């Protein structure tokens, strides 16, 4: 039984999820005074909630993870290496970005993509939602996408454009594809690509928590989903949260759940992140939002930034790949390899020795 299924008041269930109690196991560690404080309710109400949770645990036989369930997840190192080497990647649209990412965005991993406004985070997110659907016979995964939009930046017209660009590239690289795979050719329509993106519009952090908790059930019913994109993971948590300790705990629980889902359902999780200012060594610098503790919540971290007139991606964190950077461009067709541009922009330079950025105005 999940928190959402507990036979308690709807408002209490919503408050539990908002306070970071995303499972019965998490709730079982709370004391009545602490739960009352977290939910802003009376202690006797907290005691009743905990009694219901204990009863649900007993009926489920979930007094704790059994030895067999723990040992079921045991793997040897050789199997792990074979699994990693056989994983598929999702094409970013730029060969240079793919190269520094080890082939593209990895399934079974959580990748954070951060950057300043206008650098192309949402464009890359939409590109990934399209590219994950490229049929297997054309080198893709043939999967579907979940797009969780917290900012309202998902523009359907732009998605249609990027889908057209993807189809155009496939037809260019496989000019005789209609002879080879007519069934695959039937899939190469923008309408088909748009129909395979499941879109959730989120308007508060409580909705965001609820949707992420609902994902496990949704993915169980839609096993062909190969990527979950959250654009952006930070927006509502920066706006609505005053208790930083509570925010850290809630976000930690969400990140662990997303990492578990990525491995259980063999999909990629992509978290788009905003930037904020940080006063360091006598000057204000830009850094990714949510603080240092959040940086441990992802497997890979890609920072997008301006260098002169060009967009660059900087691989700041990876368990198996070296730190590296590569240029890319945002075109009418979507994210592609870099092209020359004469337009003047404000540029943000990544300092090689750290993840902070320095603001430089173009003359």
Short mmCIF file of C-alpha atoms in Angstrom, two decimals:
data_model
loop_
_atom_site.label_atom_id
_atom_site.label_comp_id
_atom_site.label_asym_id
_atom_site.label_seq_id
_atom_site.Cartn_x
_atom_site.Cartn_y
_atom_site.Cartn_z
CA UNK A 1 0.00 0.00 0.00
CA UNK A 2 1.23 3.50 -0.87
CA UNK A 3 0.74 6.75 1.06
CA UNK A 4 -1.87 7.79 -1.52
CA UNK A 5 -3.91 4.68 -0.64
CA UNK A 6 -4.05 5.17 3.14
CA UNK A 7 -7.61 5.41 4.48
CA UNK A 8 -7.16 8.89 5.96
CA UNK A 9 -8.38 12.37 5.05
CA UNK A 10 -7.37 13.56 1.59
CA UNK A 11 -5.77 16.69 3.07
CA UNK A 12 -3.61 14.53 5.36
CA UNK A 13 -2.45 12.38 2.43
CA UNK A 14 -1.52 15.50 0.45
CA UNK A 15 0.33 16.97 3.45
CA UNK A 16 2.24 13.71 3.97
CA UNK A 17 3.46 13.73 0.37
CA UNK A 18 4.34 17.43 0.56
CA UNK A 19 6.34 16.83 3.74
CA UNK A 20 8.42 14.12 2.07
CA UNK A 21 6.70 11.00 3.43
CA UNK A 22 6.54 9.19 0.11
CA UNK A 23 6.36 5.64 1.50
CA UNK A 24 5.08 3.72 4.51
CA UNK A 25 8.68 2.96 5.45
CA UNK A 26 9.46 6.67 5.70
CA UNK A 27 6.31 7.30 7.73
CA UNK A 28 7.11 4.47 10.15
CA UNK A 29 10.25 6.28 11.35
CA UNK A 30 8.36 9.40 12.44
CA UNK A 31 7.27 10.08 16.02
CA UNK A 32 3.85 11.65 16.73
CA UNK A 33 5.32 15.05 17.79
CA UNK A 34 7.56 15.22 14.72
CA UNK A 35 4.74 14.21 12.37
CA UNK A 36 2.42 16.76 13.99
CA UNK A 37 5.04 19.45 13.46
CA UNK A 38 5.70 18.47 9.85
CA UNK A 39 1.99 18.42 8.96
CA UNK A 40 0.93 21.34 11.20
CA UNK A 41 -1.69 19.18 12.95
CA UNK A 42 -2.46 18.14 16.52
CA UNK A 43 -0.43 15.35 18.15
CA UNK A 44 -3.51 13.15 18.60
CA UNK A 45 -4.21 13.44 14.85
CA UNK A 46 -0.62 12.40 14.12
CA UNK A 47 -1.04 9.40 16.42
CA UNK A 48 -4.14 8.30 14.49
CA UNK A 49 -2.29 8.59 11.17
CA UNK A 50 0.60 6.50 12.50
CA UNK A 51 -1.84 3.84 13.79
CA UNK A 52 -3.40 3.58 10.33
CA UNK A 53 0.07 3.31 8.76
CA UNK A 54 1.10 0.54 11.20
CA UNK A 55 -2.09 -1.36 10.38
CA UNK A 56 -1.42 -1.02 6.65
CA UNK A 57 2.12 -2.33 7.14
CA UNK A 58 0.91 -5.36 9.07
CA UNK A 59 -1.79 -6.21 6.53
CA UNK A 60 0.83 -6.06 3.81
CA UNK A 61 3.36 -8.03 5.83
CA UNK A 62 5.78 -5.15 5.43
CA UNK A 63 7.45 -5.08 8.82
CA UNK A 64 10.68 -4.58 6.89
CA UNK A 65 12.41 -5.87 3.80
CA UNK A 66 12.81 -9.63 3.91
CA UNK A 67 16.18 -11.26 3.41
CA UNK A 68 15.02 -12.84 0.16
CA UNK A 69 13.89 -9.50 -1.28
CA UNK A 70 17.24 -7.93 -0.42
CA UNK A 71 19.28 -10.80 -1.86
CA UNK A 72 17.18 -10.78 -5.01
CA UNK A 73 19.02 -7.64 -6.08
CA UNK A 74 22.52 -9.11 -5.73
CA UNK A 75 24.70 -8.94 -8.86
CA UNK A 76 28.30 -9.76 -9.54
CA UNK A 77 30.62 -7.15 -11.02
CA UNK A 78 30.91 -8.96 -14.37
CA UNK A 79 27.13 -8.87 -14.86
CA UNK A 80 27.12 -5.17 -13.96
CA UNK A 81 29.83 -4.42 -16.54
CA UNK A 82 27.99 -6.41 -19.22
CA UNK A 83 24.79 -4.54 -18.40
CA UNK A 84 26.52 -1.15 -18.69
CA UNK A 85 28.15 -2.04 -22.01
CA UNK A 86 24.86 -3.19 -23.48
CA UNK A 87 22.88 -0.08 -22.50
CA UNK A 88 21.36 2.04 -25.23
CA UNK A 89 21.79 5.79 -25.46
CA UNK A 90 19.44 8.55 -26.53
CA UNK A 91 20.83 10.80 -29.26
CA UNK A 92 21.00 14.49 -28.26
CA UNK A 93 20.91 15.66 -31.91
CA UNK A 94 24.53 16.87 -31.71
CA UNK A 95 27.36 14.44 -32.46
CA UNK A 96 29.75 16.56 -30.38
CA UNK A 97 27.50 16.43 -27.32
CA UNK A 98 27.00 12.70 -27.85
CA UNK A 99 30.78 12.21 -27.86
CA UNK A 100 31.40 13.86 -24.48
CA UNK A 101 28.39 12.00 -23.03
CA UNK A 102 29.69 8.62 -24.13
CA UNK A 103 27.16 8.15 -26.91
CA UNK A 104 24.26 10.25 -25.64
CA UNK A 105 21.94 10.29 -22.62
CA UNK A 106 22.22 6.99 -20.75
CA UNK A 107 19.30 4.76 -19.80
CA UNK A 108 19.18 3.56 -16.18
CA UNK A 109 20.79 6.83 -15.07
CA UNK A 110 19.70 10.27 -13.86
CA UNK A 111 21.20 13.15 -15.83
CA UNK A 112 20.96 16.77 -14.70
CA UNK A 113 21.15 19.48 -17.36
CA UNK A 114 21.57 23.04 -16.08
CA UNK A 115 22.13 26.43 -17.61
CA UNK A 116 21.10 30.06 -17.88
CA UNK A 117 17.80 31.12 -19.50
CA UNK A 118 17.92 31.01 -23.29
CA UNK A 119 20.84 28.62 -23.60
CA UNK A 120 18.65 25.74 -24.82
CA UNK A 121 17.72 23.52 -21.85
CA UNK A 122 14.08 23.12 -22.88
CA UNK A 123 15.11 22.74 -26.53
CA UNK A 124 17.39 19.85 -25.56
CA UNK A 125 14.65 18.34 -23.39
CA UNK A 126 12.17 18.40 -26.28
CA UNK A 127 14.82 17.04 -28.65
CA UNK A 128 15.37 14.07 -26.33
CA UNK A 129 11.60 13.47 -26.10
CA UNK A 130 11.54 13.26 -29.91
CA UNK A 131 14.79 11.33 -30.46
CA UNK A 132 13.89 8.59 -27.99
CA UNK A 133 11.11 7.65 -30.44
CA UNK A 134 13.39 7.07 -33.44
CA UNK A 135 12.54 3.52 -34.59
CA UNK A 136 15.02 0.76 -33.75
CA UNK A 137 15.66 0.05 -37.43
CA UNK A 138 17.03 3.59 -37.78
CA UNK A 139 19.32 3.36 -34.75
CA UNK A 140 16.91 4.63 -32.10
CA UNK A 141 15.18 3.11 -29.09
CA UNK A 142 11.64 3.15 -30.46
CA UNK A 143 10.37 4.28 -27.06
CA UNK A 144 8.02 6.92 -25.68
CA UNK A 145 8.56 9.94 -23.44
CA UNK A 146 7.10 11.47 -20.29
CA UNK A 147 7.47 15.26 -20.11
CA UNK A 148 6.75 16.92 -16.75
CA UNK A 149 6.47 20.68 -17.30
CA UNK A 150 6.65 22.88 -14.20
CA UNK A 151 7.24 26.22 -15.93
CA UNK A 152 4.85 26.16 -18.90
CA UNK A 153 7.73 26.27 -21.40
CA UNK A 154 6.60 23.25 -23.43
CA UNK A 155 5.41 24.68 -26.77
CA UNK A 156 3.61 22.15 -28.98
CA UNK A 157 4.37 24.09 -32.17
CA UNK A 158 8.08 23.85 -31.39
CA UNK A 159 7.75 20.13 -30.64
CA UNK A 160 6.15 19.67 -34.07
CA UNK A 161 9.06 21.57 -35.69
CA UNK A 162 11.66 19.40 -33.98
CA UNK A 163 9.77 16.24 -34.93
CA UNK A 164 9.81 17.39 -38.57
CA UNK A 165 13.55 18.02 -38.31
CA UNK A 166 14.14 14.55 -36.87
CA UNK A 167 12.12 12.91 -39.65
CA UNK A 168 13.98 14.98 -42.25
CA UNK A 169 17.33 13.72 -40.93
CA UNK A 170 16.16 10.10 -40.91
CA UNK A 171 15.02 10.35 -44.52
CA UNK A 172 18.33 11.96 -45.44
CA UNK A 173 20.43 9.25 -43.78
CA UNK A 174 18.13 6.42 -44.94
CA UNK A 175 16.97 7.55 -48.40
CA UNK A 176 15.59 4.12 -49.28
CA UNK A 177 13.93 3.47 -45.92
CA UNK A 178 10.49 3.16 -47.50
CA UNK A 179 11.78 0.13 -49.42
CA UNK A 180 13.49 -1.42 -46.40
CA UNK A 181 10.93 -0.95 -43.67
CA UNK A 182 7.49 0.25 -44.72
CA UNK A 183 6.16 -0.31 -41.21
CA UNK A 184 8.85 2.00 -39.83
CA UNK A 185 8.13 4.55 -42.55
CA UNK A 186 4.53 4.68 -41.34
CA UNK A 187 5.79 5.87 -37.96
CA UNK A 188 7.73 8.75 -39.49
CA UNK A 189 5.04 11.38 -39.14
CA UNK A 190 5.15 14.38 -36.76
CA UNK A 191 1.70 13.45 -35.45
CA UNK A 192 2.99 10.02 -34.38
CA UNK A 193 5.90 11.57 -32.50
CA UNK A 194 3.64 14.02 -30.65
CA UNK A 195 1.18 11.26 -29.77
CA UNK A 196 3.94 9.35 -27.94
CA UNK A 197 4.87 12.17 -25.56
CA UNK A 198 2.89 11.95 -22.30
CA UNK A 199 2.65 15.48 -20.94
CA UNK A 200 2.03 16.53 -17.32
CA UNK A 201 1.57 20.23 -16.46
CA UNK A 202 2.57 20.92 -12.85
CA UNK A 203 1.49 24.07 -11.01
CA UNK A 204 2.81 23.50 -7.46
CA UNK A 205 5.41 21.49 -5.60
CA UNK A 206 2.68 19.28 -4.09
CA UNK A 207 1.53 18.38 -7.61
CA UNK A 208 5.12 17.65 -8.57
CA UNK A 209 5.56 15.31 -5.60
CA UNK A 210 2.25 13.59 -6.37
CA UNK A 211 3.11 13.05 -10.06
CA UNK A 212 6.55 11.62 -9.27
CA UNK A 213 4.96 9.25 -6.76
CA UNK A 214 2.38 8.30 -9.41
CA UNK A 215 5.08 7.57 -12.01
CA UNK A 216 5.72 4.03 -10.78
CA UNK A 217 2.14 3.03 -11.49
CA UNK A 218 2.11 4.93 -14.79
CA UNK A 219 5.36 3.33 -15.99
CA UNK A 220 4.05 -0.08 -15.01
CA UNK A 221 1.15 0.52 -17.41
CA UNK A 222 3.32 2.11 -20.14
CA UNK A 223 6.40 -0.10 -20.29
CA UNK A 224 7.60 1.39 -23.58
CA UNK A 225 8.50 4.73 -21.96
CA UNK A 226 12.27 5.21 -22.24
CA UNK A 227 12.76 8.74 -20.91
CA UNK A 228 11.27 10.95 -18.18
CA UNK A 229 12.06 14.68 -18.45
CA UNK A 230 11.31 17.19 -15.68
CA UNK A 231 11.49 20.82 -16.87
CA UNK A 232 12.47 22.12 -14.44
CA UNK A 233 12.92 20.15 -11.26
CA UNK A 234 13.66 23.31 -9.26
CA UNK A 235 11.00 25.87 -10.20
CA UNK A 236 8.33 25.28 -7.53
CA UNK A 237 10.81 24.30 -4.83
CA UNK A 238 12.56 27.66 -5.20
CA UNK A 239 9.30 29.61 -5.16
CA UNK A 240 7.23 27.98 -2.43
CA UNK A 241 9.61 26.55 0.15
CA UNK A 242 10.81 28.46 3.21
CA UNK A 243 12.02 25.49 5.29
CA UNK A 244 15.35 24.60 3.67
CA UNK A 245 15.89 21.46 5.78
CA UNK A 246 12.46 20.14 4.80
CA UNK A 247 13.10 21.02 1.17
CA UNK A 248 16.37 19.08 1.19
CA UNK A 249 14.66 16.03 2.68
CA UNK A 250 11.79 16.13 0.19
CA UNK A 251 14.10 16.54 -2.80
CA UNK A 252 16.35 13.74 -1.55
CA UNK A 253 13.37 11.41 -1.39
CA UNK A 254 12.25 12.39 -4.90
CA UNK A 255 15.73 11.92 -6.39
CA UNK A 256 16.06 8.45 -4.83
CA UNK A 257 12.66 7.49 -6.24
CA UNK A 258 13.61 8.72 -9.72
CA UNK A 259 16.91 6.83 -9.61
CA UNK A 260 15.07 3.67 -8.58
CA UNK A 261 12.55 4.10 -11.43
CA UNK A 262 15.31 4.62 -14.00
CA UNK A 263 16.88 1.27 -13.12
CA UNK A 264 13.65 -0.66 -12.62
CA UNK A 265 12.13 0.41 -15.96
CA UNK A 266 15.34 0.75 -18.01
CA UNK A 267 14.80 4.42 -18.83
CA UNK A 268 16.67 7.71 -18.70
CA UNK A 269 15.66 10.43 -16.25
CA UNK A 270 16.61 13.97 -17.30
CA UNK A 271 16.28 16.79 -14.77
CA UNK A 272 16.52 20.34 -16.14
CA UNK A 273 17.81 22.81 -13.58
CA UNK A 274 17.93 26.58 -13.24
CA UNK A 275 20.82 28.74 -12.06
CA UNK A 276 21.16 31.05 -9.08
CA UNK A 277 23.75 33.53 -7.79
CA UNK A 278 26.23 32.65 -5.09
CA UNK A 279 28.60 35.03 -3.30
CA UNK A 280 32.05 33.47 -3.37
CA UNK A 281 35.50 35.01 -2.86
CA UNK A 282 34.22 38.56 -2.94
CA UNK A 283 32.08 38.33 -6.07
CA UNK A 284 28.74 36.99 -7.24
CA UNK A 285 28.96 33.87 -9.39
CA UNK A 286 26.36 31.69 -11.05
CA UNK A 287 25.82 28.14 -9.89
CA UNK A 288 23.11 25.54 -10.36
CA UNK A 289 20.10 25.89 -8.07
CA UNK A 290 19.20 23.86 -4.96
CA UNK A 291 22.64 23.91 -3.38
CA UNK A 292 25.51 21.48 -2.97
CA UNK A 293 23.44 18.66 -1.45
CA UNK A 294 21.37 18.39 -4.66
CA UNK A 295 24.49 17.83 -6.76
CA UNK A 296 24.72 14.29 -5.33
CA UNK A 297 21.22 13.43 -6.59
CA UNK A 298 22.21 12.73 -10.19
CA UNK A 299 24.53 10.31 -11.95
CA UNK A 300 25.66 12.77 -14.64
CA UNK A 301 25.65 16.55 -14.80
CA UNK A 302 25.81 18.56 -18.03
CA UNK A 303 26.12 22.37 -17.81
CA UNK A 304 25.06 24.43 -20.82
CA UNK A 305 26.69 27.85 -21.21
CA UNK A 306 27.60 30.61 -23.63
CA UNK A 307 31.19 31.03 -24.83
CA UNK A 308 31.21 34.12 -27.01
CA UNK A 309 28.55 33.56 -29.64
CA UNK A 310 28.51 29.79 -29.29
CA UNK A 311 26.60 27.46 -27.02
CA UNK A 312 28.66 24.84 -25.21
CA UNK A 313 27.92 21.79 -23.10
CA UNK A 314 30.26 21.02 -20.22
CA UNK A 315 30.23 17.51 -18.71
CA UNK A 316 30.87 18.39 -15.09
CA UNK A 317 30.09 15.04 -13.46
CA UNK A 318 30.11 11.41 -14.60
CA UNK A 319 31.12 8.14 -12.91
CA UNK A 320 32.91 6.84 -16.01
CA UNK A 321 33.66 9.74 -18.36
CA UNK A 322 36.26 12.53 -18.20
CA UNK A 323 35.34 16.18 -17.81
CA UNK A 324 34.93 17.64 -21.30
CA UNK A 325 33.13 20.34 -23.27
CA UNK A 326 31.67 20.55 -26.76
CA UNK A 327 29.85 23.19 -28.85
CA UNK A 328 26.28 22.74 -30.06
CA UNK A 329 23.64 24.84 -31.79
CA UNK A 330 19.88 25.32 -31.55
CA UNK A 331 18.42 25.50 -35.05
CA UNK A 332 14.97 25.42 -36.61
CA UNK A 333 15.30 21.62 -36.77
CA UNK A 334 16.32 21.39 -33.11
CA UNK A 335 19.64 20.73 -31.35
CA UNK A 336 22.43 20.11 -33.84
CA UNK A 337 26.21 20.49 -34.18
CA UNK A 338 27.50 24.04 -33.82
CA UNK A 339 27.42 26.59 -36.63
CA UNK A 340 29.02 30.04 -36.76
CA UNK A 341 26.95 32.97 -35.51
CA UNK A 342 27.62 36.70 -35.56
CA UNK A 343 24.97 37.68 -33.02
CA UNK A 344 26.17 39.23 -29.78
CA UNK A 345 25.04 37.70 -26.52
CA UNK A 346 25.76 37.86 -22.84
CA UNK A 347 28.12 34.95 -22.29
CA UNK A 348 28.66 32.74 -19.26
CA UNK A 349 32.01 31.04 -18.97
CA UNK A 350 32.47 27.79 -17.05
CA UNK A 351 35.60 27.94 -14.94
CA UNK A 352 37.55 24.69 -15.47
CA UNK A 353 38.39 24.30 -11.77
CA UNK A 354 34.84 24.51 -10.44
CA UNK A 355 31.18 24.49 -11.40
CA UNK A 356 30.65 28.20 -10.78
CA UNK A 357 30.22 30.60 -13.70
CA UNK A 358 31.44 34.14 -14.26
CA UNK A 359 29.29 36.68 -16.10
CA UNK A 360 31.06 38.53 -18.93
CA UNK A 361 29.37 41.20 -21.05
CA UNK A 362 30.13 41.20 -24.76
CA UNK A 363 31.30 44.53 -26.18
#
